Amino acid sequence: MNLDELSVLSLWSAMAIYALAFIAFALDLAKRSAEVSAYADEQAAQASGAGSRVDGEQVASAGSAATTTTSRVSSTATIERVDEDASDVTPKRSATLRIGVALTIIGFLLHATADVTRGISAQRVPWANMYEFAMTGTLLIVMVFLMVIVKVDLRFLGTFVMGLVLILLGVSGVNFYVAVVPLPPALQSAWLIIHVFVASLGTAFFGLGFALSAIQLFQHRRELAGKDLKLLKLKFLATLPSSERLENLAYRVNIVGFIFWTFTLMAGSIWAERAWGRYWGWDTKEVWTFIIWVIYAGYIHARATRGWRGSRSAWLAIIGFAAVMFNFTIVNIFFKGLHAYSGL
Amino acid sequence: MSRPSDYVDSGSAKRQPADDDNNSIEQPKLGFVGWIRFAWRQLTSMRTALFLLLMLAIAAVPGSLVPQRSSDPNGVTQYFRDNPSLAPVLDNMQFFDVYGSAWFSAIYLLLFISLIGCVIPRTKHHFQAMRARPPRTPARLNRLDSYTEQTVEGADAASAISSARTLLKKSGYRVEMYEGGGSLSVSAERGYLRETGNLVFHSALVGILLAIGVGGGFGYAGQRVVVEGQTFVNTLLDYNSFNPGRFFNPDTLSPYALTVDDFAVEYEKQNLDAYGQAIDYTAKVTTRSPGQEPEKQTIKVNEPLRYDNTDVYLLGNGYAPKITVRDPQGKAVFTDSVPFLPQDANLTSIGVVKVPDGLSDQLGMIGFFYPTAVKNASGAYTSTYPDLVYPLLTLNVYKGDLGINEGAPKSVYELVTDGMTQLTGGKTDVDSIELQPGQTADLPNGMGTVTFENSSPQQAAGNFDNTVPRFVSLDVHHDPSQGFVLLFAILVMLGLLTSLFVPRRRVWVKAVEKEDGSVTLQYAGLARGEDPGLRQAVDAIAYRHGTILGVPRDLRGTVKK
């Protein structure tokens, strides 16, 4: 078995593990929904005054529980800040969720092995054609996800992240696979390492931002629908942060993506000048990179424009990521241009 | 007005209803100046900027769907051929020149006017803000989201505030002391760099546009095909095609000559998945400028030659068989290396030879060149490898009117055969002339002979290395704006980083002395723009301030009771 075969094997193993992680994350969402139902039933029972509160501590506690206690000295009263952004229902500690994260980490290690062995077998960075770009790009999506959940509990995004990565890897593994071939002269440049890597990093952040914005929209609809948990369709939403908190998180992730995207655009221009004799020529891929940049610039403006915060700006982030995916798939395969390196 | 009226200042500000539901309010009539002001406010509002940005994104899309004259002129010609009814309609709407079209220009120019109209007053405001004192401490700090407080015993307000002032100053805040309402306070503000970065970012975008619009006009781009051993002289006449900028002056062309000494291509031979793929192109050239020693230089695909204010790029290559045509007496009437245009990855190439004078009729030949010729089942030749393993040249000969007598320029890569008679190949029942390097054949009707010259005659029989010269296609560019664009791009990046990641915030510390001798210290902060770390920052300041004042804590930082 040569290195590339090992790489392919690791990649498919990683996908199998990711699929299990996806199931675990999905089960966790289902459990959250069940908890919300139970909580709603209990609330109803309490309101009717019939049942007594059984196991009250174990059942999730209502929002506004998350508080920050400020420093107290001697006799001063404790000041409690009400966290308006907290979820309505605090989910219980979930073993399924932890299994999902553990599986994601195992899958990530296999995925990283696939990526590194592909690079060693090709004796260059493993992102010189569509197959390799998809492999590295999805690796970065998972990496960014694992890094972010250390700081902020976004584990509820696991279903989305695993789903997206599985689809991208599946399509790439089946349709985009190409054998290792040497780089054509136009790609023999240090800018390949920088430009393409930063582009995939930007894509990873945009992907996460997309997920947060999409959930924000669902959450916003739920909040408009009122507080009655019994009428809720996607019950697990009640265990997620408020739409405003989701919006702020999405923004923070998307601006990091925007910085990387800006850098991709500039590094690409510098490289294009060396390889093609001009730094900007409205090549189809350049056009779409520009379009994506402008959409996200619009998104950042929308966040600072009255009447455009909230759902409208979330839609822009979603359109932006749709454009990123369009740029990666449709433009690469069907549009004529100088970025003809899909290897297909 | 420093900011557009619909600008949301604070990241944590609660959503406000859109302000377009106030139609019921009786409004005064606007005069002429009022209307101008109104229009200007509309143009420079955030909503208009946002609208124009989205319009710009949408307007850029057609340029990727339809071939553009600037980047793909042959594609446009093809599009006209394939869609004869649709193409003229699209052309009328400038769809083949999207990025220079009236509508695309209108959008980005309006966007930039809106941007400038926004940036100038903001710059003015920012200058004033940077010289102003941090604002007066609000009366009721506990109304702010980030409010926190602590009580210390055995301290006085004055010293507590003075130590808070020192602490804030050390943390990069600008501070101002205030007194009033029975309390002493310090007001502090930091993160002016955020607004500076924002203004730099937007100004640098204007800079890029100006650099491209003005600086680009002084440049030029020229293309020249040079066969190995030939010399190109940097004058207008010597270019195959030349695109000057608007303000270009031909006298500014740097006078130099460039000889292509050798062009080497390396092919992949180990990896069977990529057998025959080109993995390296290297052109060895010699440059000569007046009054200077000749210099040996190298041009590669990712390594253009920067010489005498020009950039020389290696963008194409192919074979240029050297062909000689002699009249029946043996006198050479044509001899030249003719660039053949590659048609596929194995460099099957097509070229045209035109012999206007010296023979009984004008003579034209359409040639096919195969670096490694193989006859397939149908009897046609194809090339199976791009290097010279078994080179073969086939020629279809035409006689008659070449159509160049009127002096009108004609493409050297195309033979118009309308006024000509085909003598070999095709339906003539006469086989095409087939030649290998060094071979000579008779032209039909005793018109003379044609020779495919061997450039390395000393080569052993069967070894065809270097027997056919190659040509390179060089692009010569001069773009004085390039450096400026790069400079502004770096400023864009720096401005973006600071404007998105430097938090702009105000922090207040107020000391209230109590009757029992203790002092209550109140802390609060206010975000200006996105600031997810405000609460932690205020808490950290309170904590550090408490440490300085000797608030007792255990090792884990919890306050002792």
PDB file of N, CA and C in Angstrom, chain A residues 70-74 76 79 81 179-182 184-186 188 247 251-252 259 262 266 271 273-275 277 279 281-282 287-288 291 294 298 301 303-306 308-309 335-336, chain B residues 5-8 11 15-16 19 46 50 53 60 64 72 99 146-149 151 153 268 271 273-274 277-279 281 301-302 306 313 315 477 482 489 493 496 530 532 539 559 561:
ATOM      1  N   THR A  70     -20.861  39.399  41.247  1.00  0.00           N
ATOM      2  CA  THR A  70     -19.734  40.327  41.296  1.00  0.00           C
ATOM      3  C   THR A  70     -18.995  40.145  42.620  1.00  0.00           C
ATOM      4  N   SER A  71     -17.832  40.757  42.665  1.00  0.00           N
ATOM      5  CA  SER A  71     -17.036  40.649  43.879  1.00  0.00           C
ATOM      6  C   SER A  71     -17.796  41.270  45.049  1.00  0.00           C
ATOM      7  N   ARG A  72     -17.816  40.556  46.120  1.00  0.00           N
ATOM      8  CA  ARG A  72     -18.563  41.032  47.290  1.00  0.00           C
ATOM      9  C   ARG A  72     -17.567  41.342  48.384  1.00  0.00           C
ATOM     10  N   VAL A  73     -17.814  42.354  49.074  1.00  0.00           N
ATOM     11  CA  VAL A  73     -17.001  42.622  50.248  1.00  0.00           C
ATOM     12  C   VAL A  73     -17.942  42.861  51.419  1.00  0.00           C
ATOM     13  N   SER A  74     -17.647  42.235  52.505  1.00  0.00           N
ATOM     14  CA  SER A  74     -18.389  42.363  53.761  1.00  0.00           C
ATOM     15  C   SER A  74     -19.896  42.467  53.551  1.00  0.00           C
ATOM     16  N   THR A  76     -21.856  44.288  51.624  1.00  0.00           N
ATOM     17  CA  THR A  76     -22.504  44.732  50.394  1.00  0.00           C
ATOM     18  C   THR A  76     -23.403  43.656  49.811  1.00  0.00           C
ATOM     19  N   ILE A  79     -24.815  41.627  43.644  1.00  0.00           N
ATOM     20  CA  ILE A  79     -25.489  42.125  42.455  1.00  0.00           C
ATOM     21  C   ILE A  79     -25.507  41.008  41.427  1.00  0.00           C
ATOM     22  N   ARG A  81     -26.345  39.864  37.654  1.00  0.00           N
ATOM     23  CA  ARG A  81     -26.688  40.332  36.314  1.00  0.00           C
ATOM     24  C   ARG A  81     -27.597  39.318  35.674  1.00  0.00           C
ATOM     25  N   ALA A 179      -5.428  11.170  -9.115  1.00  0.00           N
ATOM     26  CA  ALA A 179      -4.158  10.628  -8.643  1.00  0.00           C
ATOM     27  C   ALA A 179      -3.168  11.763  -8.439  1.00  0.00           C
ATOM     28  N   VAL A 180      -2.122  11.489  -7.696  1.00  0.00           N
ATOM     29  CA  VAL A 180      -1.094  12.504  -7.462  1.00  0.00           C
ATOM     30  C   VAL A 180      -0.377  12.800  -8.769  1.00  0.00           C
ATOM     31  N   VAL A 181      -0.354  14.051  -9.161  1.00  0.00           N
ATOM     32  CA  VAL A 181       0.413  14.447 -10.349  1.00  0.00           C
ATOM     33  C   VAL A 181       1.264  15.652  -9.969  1.00  0.00           C
ATOM     34  N   PRO A 182       2.381  15.856 -10.682  1.00  0.00           N
ATOM     35  CA  PRO A 182       3.225  17.004 -10.334  1.00  0.00           C
ATOM     36  C   PRO A 182       2.528  18.321 -10.643  1.00  0.00           C
ATOM     37  N   PRO A 184       1.788  21.813 -12.317  1.00  0.00           N
ATOM     38  CA  PRO A 184       2.144  22.535 -13.538  1.00  0.00           C
ATOM     39  C   PRO A 184       2.940  23.789 -13.166  1.00  0.00           C
ATOM     40  N   PRO A 185       3.746  24.307 -14.101  1.00  0.00           N
ATOM     41  CA  PRO A 185       4.619  25.443 -13.757  1.00  0.00           C
ATOM     42  C   PRO A 185       3.887  26.614 -13.105  1.00  0.00           C
ATOM     43  N   ALA A 186       2.639  26.890 -13.550  1.00  0.00           N
ATOM     44  CA  ALA A 186       1.939  28.061 -13.008  1.00  0.00           C
ATOM     45  C   ALA A 186       1.676  27.924 -11.510  1.00  0.00           C
ATOM     46  N   GLN A 188       3.730  26.373  -9.391  1.00  0.00           N
ATOM     47  CA  GLN A 188       4.957  26.217  -8.615  1.00  0.00           C
ATOM     48  C   GLN A 188       5.355  27.556  -8.005  1.00  0.00           C
ATOM     49  N   GLU A 247     -26.559  35.846  16.876  1.00  0.00           N
ATOM     50  CA  GLU A 247     -26.167  36.843  15.882  1.00  0.00           C
ATOM     51  C   GLU A 247     -24.778  37.401  16.202  1.00  0.00           C
ATOM     52  N   TYR A 251     -21.448  36.946  13.942  1.00  0.00           N
ATOM     53  CA  TYR A 251     -20.698  38.111  13.488  1.00  0.00           C
ATOM     54  C   TYR A 251     -19.215  37.943  13.786  1.00  0.00           C
ATOM     55  N   ARG A 252     -18.922  37.491  15.028  1.00  0.00           N
ATOM     56  CA  ARG A 252     -17.521  37.348  15.398  1.00  0.00           C
ATOM     57  C   ARG A 252     -16.819  36.321  14.530  1.00  0.00           C
ATOM     58  N   ILE A 259     -11.640  38.696   7.205  1.00  0.00           N
ATOM     59  CA  ILE A 259     -10.219  39.078   7.199  1.00  0.00           C
ATOM     60  C   ILE A 259      -9.430  38.096   6.332  1.00  0.00           C
ATOM     61  N   THR A 262     -10.216  38.649   2.678  1.00  0.00           N
ATOM     62  CA  THR A 262      -9.533  39.828   2.146  1.00  0.00           C
ATOM     63  C   THR A 262      -8.087  39.485   1.827  1.00  0.00           C
ATOM     64  N   MET A 266      -6.000  39.454  -1.790  1.00  0.00           N
ATOM     65  CA  MET A 266      -4.771  40.216  -2.028  1.00  0.00           C
ATOM     66  C   MET A 266      -3.620  39.290  -2.413  1.00  0.00           C
ATOM     67  N   TRP A 271       0.003  36.967  -6.538  1.00  0.00           N
ATOM     68  CA  TRP A 271       0.416  35.778  -7.272  1.00  0.00           C
ATOM     69  C   TRP A 271       0.041  35.898  -8.763  1.00  0.00           C
ATOM     70  N   GLU A 273      -0.185  38.446 -10.523  1.00  0.00           N
ATOM     71  CA  GLU A 273       0.737  39.347 -11.219  1.00  0.00           C
ATOM     72  C   GLU A 273       1.973  38.585 -11.661  1.00  0.00           C
ATOM     73  N   ARG A 274       2.474  37.723 -10.808  1.00  0.00           N
ATOM     74  CA  ARG A 274       3.698  36.981 -11.145  1.00  0.00           C
ATOM     75  C   ARG A 274       3.439  35.891 -12.183  1.00  0.00           C
ATOM     76  N   ALA A 275       2.321  35.222 -12.055  1.00  0.00           N
ATOM     77  CA  ALA A 275       2.095  34.057 -12.903  1.00  0.00           C
ATOM     78  C   ALA A 275       1.410  34.413 -14.220  1.00  0.00           C
ATOM     79  N   GLY A 277       0.841  37.802 -15.278  1.00  0.00           N
ATOM     80  CA  GLY A 277       1.207  39.101 -15.835  1.00  0.00           C
ATOM     81  C   GLY A 277       0.253  40.223 -15.508  1.00  0.00           C
ATOM     82  N   TYR A 279      -2.381  41.748 -12.023  1.00  0.00           N
ATOM     83  CA  TYR A 279      -2.847  41.424 -10.683  1.00  0.00           C
ATOM     84  C   TYR A 279      -4.360  41.262 -10.614  1.00  0.00           C
ATOM     85  N   GLY A 281      -7.761  40.635 -13.407  1.00  0.00           N
ATOM     86  CA  GLY A 281      -8.204  40.577 -14.793  1.00  0.00           C
ATOM     87  C   GLY A 281      -9.628  40.103 -14.949  1.00  0.00           C
ATOM     88  N   TRP A 282     -10.414  40.144 -13.893  1.00  0.00           N
ATOM     89  CA  TRP A 282     -11.808  39.705 -13.934  1.00  0.00           C
ATOM     90  C   TRP A 282     -11.922  38.296 -14.507  1.00  0.00           C
ATOM     91  N   VAL A 287     -13.775  37.129 -10.226  1.00  0.00           N
ATOM     92  CA  VAL A 287     -15.081  37.782 -10.136  1.00  0.00           C
ATOM     93  C   VAL A 287     -15.841  37.267  -8.911  1.00  0.00           C
ATOM     94  N   TRP A 288     -15.852  35.944  -8.740  1.00  0.00           N
ATOM     95  CA  TRP A 288     -16.642  35.388  -7.642  1.00  0.00           C
ATOM     96  C   TRP A 288     -16.004  35.633  -6.289  1.00  0.00           C
ATOM     97  N   ILE A 291     -17.165  39.032  -5.611  1.00  0.00           N
ATOM     98  CA  ILE A 291     -18.581  39.064  -5.242  1.00  0.00           C
ATOM     99  C   ILE A 291     -18.758  38.648  -3.771  1.00  0.00           C
ATOM    100  N   VAL A 294     -17.662  41.363  -1.480  1.00  0.00           N
ATOM    101  CA  VAL A 294     -18.630  42.465  -1.411  1.00  0.00           C
ATOM    102  C   VAL A 294     -19.856  42.054  -0.586  1.00  0.00           C
ATOM    103  N   GLY A 298     -21.056  43.847   2.716  1.00  0.00           N
ATOM    104  CA  GLY A 298     -22.438  44.274   2.923  1.00  0.00           C
ATOM    105  C   GLY A 298     -22.971  43.760   4.250  1.00  0.00           C
ATOM    106  N   HIS A 301     -21.663  45.873   6.997  1.00  0.00           N
ATOM    107  CA  HIS A 301     -22.377  47.149   7.009  1.00  0.00           C
ATOM    108  C   HIS A 301     -23.782  46.985   7.580  1.00  0.00           C
ATOM    109  N   ARG A 303     -24.805  45.056   9.754  1.00  0.00           N
ATOM    110  CA  ARG A 303     -24.767  44.964  11.213  1.00  0.00           C
ATOM    111  C   ARG A 303     -24.726  46.344  11.853  1.00  0.00           C
ATOM    112  N   ALA A 304     -24.289  47.334  11.098  1.00  0.00           N
ATOM    113  CA  ALA A 304     -24.206  48.684  11.656  1.00  0.00           C
ATOM    114  C   ALA A 304     -25.284  49.602  11.093  1.00  0.00           C
ATOM    115  N   THR A 305     -26.265  49.014  10.404  1.00  0.00           N
ATOM    116  CA  THR A 305     -27.314  49.830   9.804  1.00  0.00           C
ATOM    117  C   THR A 305     -28.638  49.573  10.509  1.00  0.00           C
ATOM    118  N   ARG A 306     -29.269  50.655  10.920  1.00  0.00           N
ATOM    119  CA  ARG A 306     -30.531  50.506  11.616  1.00  0.00           C
ATOM    120  C   ARG A 306     -31.556  49.820  10.712  1.00  0.00           C
ATOM    121  N   TRP A 308     -31.386  46.814   9.751  1.00  0.00           N
ATOM    122  CA  TRP A 308     -30.778  45.705   9.024  1.00  0.00           C
ATOM    123  C   TRP A 308     -30.109  44.690   9.943  1.00  0.00           C
ATOM    124  N   ARG A 309     -30.057  45.027  11.233  1.00  0.00           N
ATOM    125  CA  ARG A 309     -29.518  44.041  12.165  1.00  0.00           C
ATOM    126  C   ARG A 309     -30.490  42.880  12.258  1.00  0.00           C
ATOM    127  N   PHE A 335     -17.302  26.880 -15.127  1.00  0.00           N
ATOM    128  CA  PHE A 335     -16.979  28.186 -15.698  1.00  0.00           C
ATOM    129  C   PHE A 335     -15.588  28.142 -16.303  1.00  0.00           C
ATOM    130  N   LYS A 336     -15.434  28.841 -17.433  1.00  0.00           N
ATOM    131  CA  LYS A 336     -14.148  28.874 -18.105  1.00  0.00           C
ATOM    132  C   LYS A 336     -13.293  29.972 -17.468  1.00  0.00           C
TER     133      LYS A 336
ATOM    134  N   SER B   5     -27.278  58.957   9.753  1.00  0.00           N
ATOM    135  CA  SER B   5     -28.289  58.927  10.815  1.00  0.00           C
ATOM    136  C   SER B   5     -28.749  57.517  11.143  1.00  0.00           C
ATOM    137  N   ASP B   6     -28.579  56.591  10.154  1.00  0.00           N
ATOM    138  CA  ASP B   6     -29.051  55.241  10.444  1.00  0.00           C
ATOM    139  C   ASP B   6     -27.912  54.324  10.891  1.00  0.00           C
ATOM    140  N   TYR B   7     -26.812  54.932  11.371  1.00  0.00           N
ATOM    141  CA  TYR B   7     -25.706  54.122  11.847  1.00  0.00           C
ATOM    142  C   TYR B   7     -25.990  53.671  13.281  1.00  0.00           C
ATOM    143  N   VAL B   8     -25.783  52.373  13.543  1.00  0.00           N
ATOM    144  CA  VAL B   8     -25.974  51.867  14.894  1.00  0.00           C
ATOM    145  C   VAL B   8     -24.632  51.936  15.599  1.00  0.00           C
ATOM    146  N   GLY B  11     -22.526  48.100  19.814  1.00  0.00           N
ATOM    147  CA  GLY B  11     -22.727  46.696  19.494  1.00  0.00           C
ATOM    148  C   GLY B  11     -23.806  46.069  20.337  1.00  0.00           C
ATOM    149  N   ARG B  15     -32.255  46.510  19.494  1.00  0.00           N
ATOM    150  CA  ARG B  15     -32.773  46.789  18.156  1.00  0.00           C
ATOM    151  C   ARG B  15     -33.790  47.912  18.194  1.00  0.00           C
ATOM    152  N   GLN B  16     -33.654  48.772  17.223  1.00  0.00           N
ATOM    153  CA  GLN B  16     -34.618  49.860  17.153  1.00  0.00           C
ATOM    154  C   GLN B  16     -35.500  49.620  15.942  1.00  0.00           C
ATOM    155  N   ASP B  19     -36.932  53.329  10.948  1.00  0.00           N
ATOM    156  CA  ASP B  19     -37.539  54.646  11.137  1.00  0.00           C
ATOM    157  C   ASP B  19     -38.365  55.071   9.927  1.00  0.00           C
ATOM    158  N   MET B  46     -26.180  54.842   5.564  1.00  0.00           N
ATOM    159  CA  MET B  46     -25.714  53.466   5.622  1.00  0.00           C
ATOM    160  C   MET B  46     -26.550  52.575   4.706  1.00  0.00           C
ATOM    161  N   LEU B  50     -25.207  50.215   1.748  1.00  0.00           N
ATOM    162  CA  LEU B  50     -25.484  48.779   1.772  1.00  0.00           C
ATOM    163  C   LEU B  50     -26.155  48.341   0.473  1.00  0.00           C
ATOM    164  N   LEU B  53     -23.640  48.329  -2.302  1.00  0.00           N
ATOM    165  CA  LEU B  53     -22.741  47.176  -2.180  1.00  0.00           C
ATOM    166  C   LEU B  53     -23.404  45.929  -2.760  1.00  0.00           C
ATOM    167  N   ALA B  60     -21.758  42.306 -10.777  1.00  0.00           N
ATOM    168  CA  ALA B  60     -20.523  41.639 -11.183  1.00  0.00           C
ATOM    169  C   ALA B  60     -20.786  40.243 -11.729  1.00  0.00           C
ATOM    170  N   SER B  64     -19.188  36.871 -15.205  1.00  0.00           N
ATOM    171  CA  SER B  64     -18.660  35.517 -15.080  1.00  0.00           C
ATOM    172  C   SER B  64     -19.482  34.532 -15.899  1.00  0.00           C
ATOM    173  N   ASP B  72     -11.186  37.459 -22.410  1.00  0.00           N
ATOM    174  CA  ASP B  72     -11.390  36.300 -23.277  1.00  0.00           C
ATOM    175  C   ASP B  72     -11.999  36.727 -24.617  1.00  0.00           C
ATOM    176  N   TYR B  99     -17.244  45.096 -16.755  1.00  0.00           N
ATOM    177  CA  TYR B  99     -16.508  45.862 -15.744  1.00  0.00           C
ATOM    178  C   TYR B  99     -16.077  47.240 -16.233  1.00  0.00           C
ATOM    179  N   SER B 146     -22.918  46.585  32.093  1.00  0.00           N
ATOM    180  CA  SER B 146     -21.681  45.987  32.582  1.00  0.00           C
ATOM    181  C   SER B 146     -21.353  46.412  34.008  1.00  0.00           C
ATOM    182  N   TYR B 147     -22.349  46.968  34.707  1.00  0.00           N
ATOM    183  CA  TYR B 147     -22.085  47.559  36.019  1.00  0.00           C
ATOM    184  C   TYR B 147     -21.624  46.521  37.037  1.00  0.00           C
ATOM    185  N   THR B 148     -20.649  46.926  37.849  1.00  0.00           N
ATOM    186  CA  THR B 148     -20.242  46.097  38.978  1.00  0.00           C
ATOM    187  C   THR B 148     -19.757  47.032  40.081  1.00  0.00           C
ATOM    188  N   GLU B 149     -19.746  46.531  41.338  1.00  0.00           N
ATOM    189  CA  GLU B 149     -19.277  47.415  42.411  1.00  0.00           C
ATOM    190  C   GLU B 149     -18.591  46.600  43.495  1.00  0.00           C
ATOM    191  N   THR B 151     -16.980  47.227  47.760  1.00  0.00           N
ATOM    192  CA  THR B 151     -16.823  48.148  48.875  1.00  0.00           C
ATOM    193  C   THR B 151     -15.493  47.874  49.559  1.00  0.00           C
ATOM    194  N   GLU B 153     -12.996  48.986  52.879  1.00  0.00           N
ATOM    195  CA  GLU B 153     -12.970  49.695  54.142  1.00  0.00           C
ATOM    196  C   GLU B 153     -11.595  50.303  54.340  1.00  0.00           C
ATOM    197  N   GLU B 268       7.287  15.479 -17.404  1.00  0.00           N
ATOM    198  CA  GLU B 268       7.222  14.414 -16.411  1.00  0.00           C
ATOM    199  C   GLU B 268       7.380  13.069 -17.109  1.00  0.00           C
ATOM    200  N   ASN B 271       6.053   9.688 -13.376  1.00  0.00           N
ATOM    201  CA  ASN B 271       4.687   9.472 -12.927  1.00  0.00           C
ATOM    202  C   ASN B 271       3.785   9.159 -14.120  1.00  0.00           C
ATOM    203  N   ASP B 273       0.683   8.695 -14.262  1.00  0.00           N
ATOM    204  CA  ASP B 273      -0.591   9.425 -14.252  1.00  0.00           C
ATOM    205  C   ASP B 273      -0.464  10.780 -14.922  1.00  0.00           C
ATOM    206  N   ALA B 274       0.762  11.257 -15.038  1.00  0.00           N
ATOM    207  CA  ALA B 274       0.957  12.600 -15.592  1.00  0.00           C
ATOM    208  C   ALA B 274       2.031  12.570 -16.664  1.00  0.00           C
ATOM    209  N   GLN B 277       3.329  15.539 -18.950  1.00  0.00           N
ATOM    210  CA  GLN B 277       2.885  16.853 -18.471  1.00  0.00           C
ATOM    211  C   GLN B 277       4.097  17.762 -18.297  1.00  0.00           C
ATOM    212  N   ALA B 278       3.982  18.980 -18.782  1.00  0.00           N
ATOM    213  CA  ALA B 278       5.101  19.917 -18.640  1.00  0.00           C
ATOM    214  C   ALA B 278       5.259  20.282 -17.167  1.00  0.00           C
ATOM    215  N   ILE B 279       6.481  20.170 -16.650  1.00  0.00           N
ATOM    216  CA  ILE B 279       6.669  20.548 -15.246  1.00  0.00           C
ATOM    217  C   ILE B 279       7.621  21.721 -15.095  1.00  0.00           C
ATOM    218  N   TYR B 281       9.145  25.325 -17.431  1.00  0.00           N
ATOM    219  CA  TYR B 281       9.470  26.122 -18.611  1.00  0.00           C
ATOM    220  C   TYR B 281      10.553  27.112 -18.206  1.00  0.00           C
ATOM    221  N   VAL B 301       7.760  30.783 -15.463  1.00  0.00           N
ATOM    222  CA  VAL B 301       6.337  31.131 -15.392  1.00  0.00           C
ATOM    223  C   VAL B 301       6.021  31.962 -14.153  1.00  0.00           C
ATOM    224  N   ASN B 302       6.531  31.564 -13.015  1.00  0.00           N
ATOM    225  CA  ASN B 302       6.257  32.349 -11.812  1.00  0.00           C
ATOM    226  C   ASN B 302       7.363  33.335 -11.475  1.00  0.00           C
ATOM    227  N   ARG B 306      12.079  41.424 -14.299  1.00  0.00           N
ATOM    228  CA  ARG B 306      11.848  42.852 -14.035  1.00  0.00           C
ATOM    229  C   ARG B 306      13.035  43.592 -14.624  1.00  0.00           C
ATOM    230  N   TYR B 313       6.811  38.706 -18.925  1.00  0.00           N
ATOM    231  CA  TYR B 313       6.237  37.447 -18.464  1.00  0.00           C
ATOM    232  C   TYR B 313       6.299  36.398 -19.562  1.00  0.00           C
ATOM    233  N   LEU B 315       4.301  33.650 -21.035  1.00  0.00           N
ATOM    234  CA  LEU B 315       2.915  33.216 -20.943  1.00  0.00           C
ATOM    235  C   LEU B 315       2.511  32.144 -21.947  1.00  0.00           C
ATOM    236  N   HIS B 477       4.880  44.282 -19.794  1.00  0.00           N
ATOM    237  CA  HIS B 477       3.966  45.216 -19.136  1.00  0.00           C
ATOM    238  C   HIS B 477       4.739  46.330 -18.463  1.00  0.00           C
ATOM    239  N   GLN B 482       1.043  49.810 -10.044  1.00  0.00           N
ATOM    240  CA  GLN B 482       1.103  48.558  -9.296  1.00  0.00           C
ATOM    241  C   GLN B 482       1.594  48.722  -7.854  1.00  0.00           C
ATOM    242  N   ALA B 489      -3.414  48.398  -0.682  1.00  0.00           N
ATOM    243  CA  ALA B 489      -3.981  47.118  -0.260  1.00  0.00           C
ATOM    244  C   ALA B 489      -3.496  46.757   1.141  1.00  0.00           C
ATOM    245  N   MET B 493      -5.747  46.270   4.571  1.00  0.00           N
ATOM    246  CA  MET B 493      -5.661  45.124   5.476  1.00  0.00           C
ATOM    247  C   MET B 493      -5.442  45.605   6.918  1.00  0.00           C
ATOM    248  N   LEU B 496      -8.511  47.301   8.246  1.00  0.00           N
ATOM    249  CA  LEU B 496      -9.568  46.333   8.534  1.00  0.00           C
ATOM    250  C   LEU B 496      -9.320  45.639   9.864  1.00  0.00           C
ATOM    251  N   GLU B 530     -18.897  47.074  18.060  1.00  0.00           N
ATOM    252  CA  GLU B 530     -18.905  45.692  18.533  1.00  0.00           C
ATOM    253  C   GLU B 530     -17.852  45.515  19.615  1.00  0.00           C
ATOM    254  N   PRO B 532     -17.454  42.412  22.270  1.00  0.00           N
ATOM    255  CA  PRO B 532     -17.928  41.261  23.052  1.00  0.00           C
ATOM    256  C   PRO B 532     -17.218  41.111  24.388  1.00  0.00           C
ATOM    257  N   ASP B 539     -15.004  43.839  34.608  1.00  0.00           N
ATOM    258  CA  ASP B 539     -14.762  42.979  35.769  1.00  0.00           C
ATOM    259  C   ASP B 539     -13.271  42.908  36.098  1.00  0.00           C
ATOM    260  N   VAL B 559     -13.528  36.543  46.887  1.00  0.00           N
ATOM    261  CA  VAL B 559     -13.432  37.533  47.950  1.00  0.00           C
ATOM    262  C   VAL B 559     -13.741  36.875  49.292  1.00  0.00           C
ATOM    263  N   LYS B 561     -14.990  36.628  53.050  1.00  0.00           N
ATOM    264  CA  LYS B 561     -16.062  37.295  53.792  1.00  0.00           C
ATOM    265  C   LYS B 561     -15.569  37.662  55.176  1.00  0.00           C
TER     266      LYS B 561
END
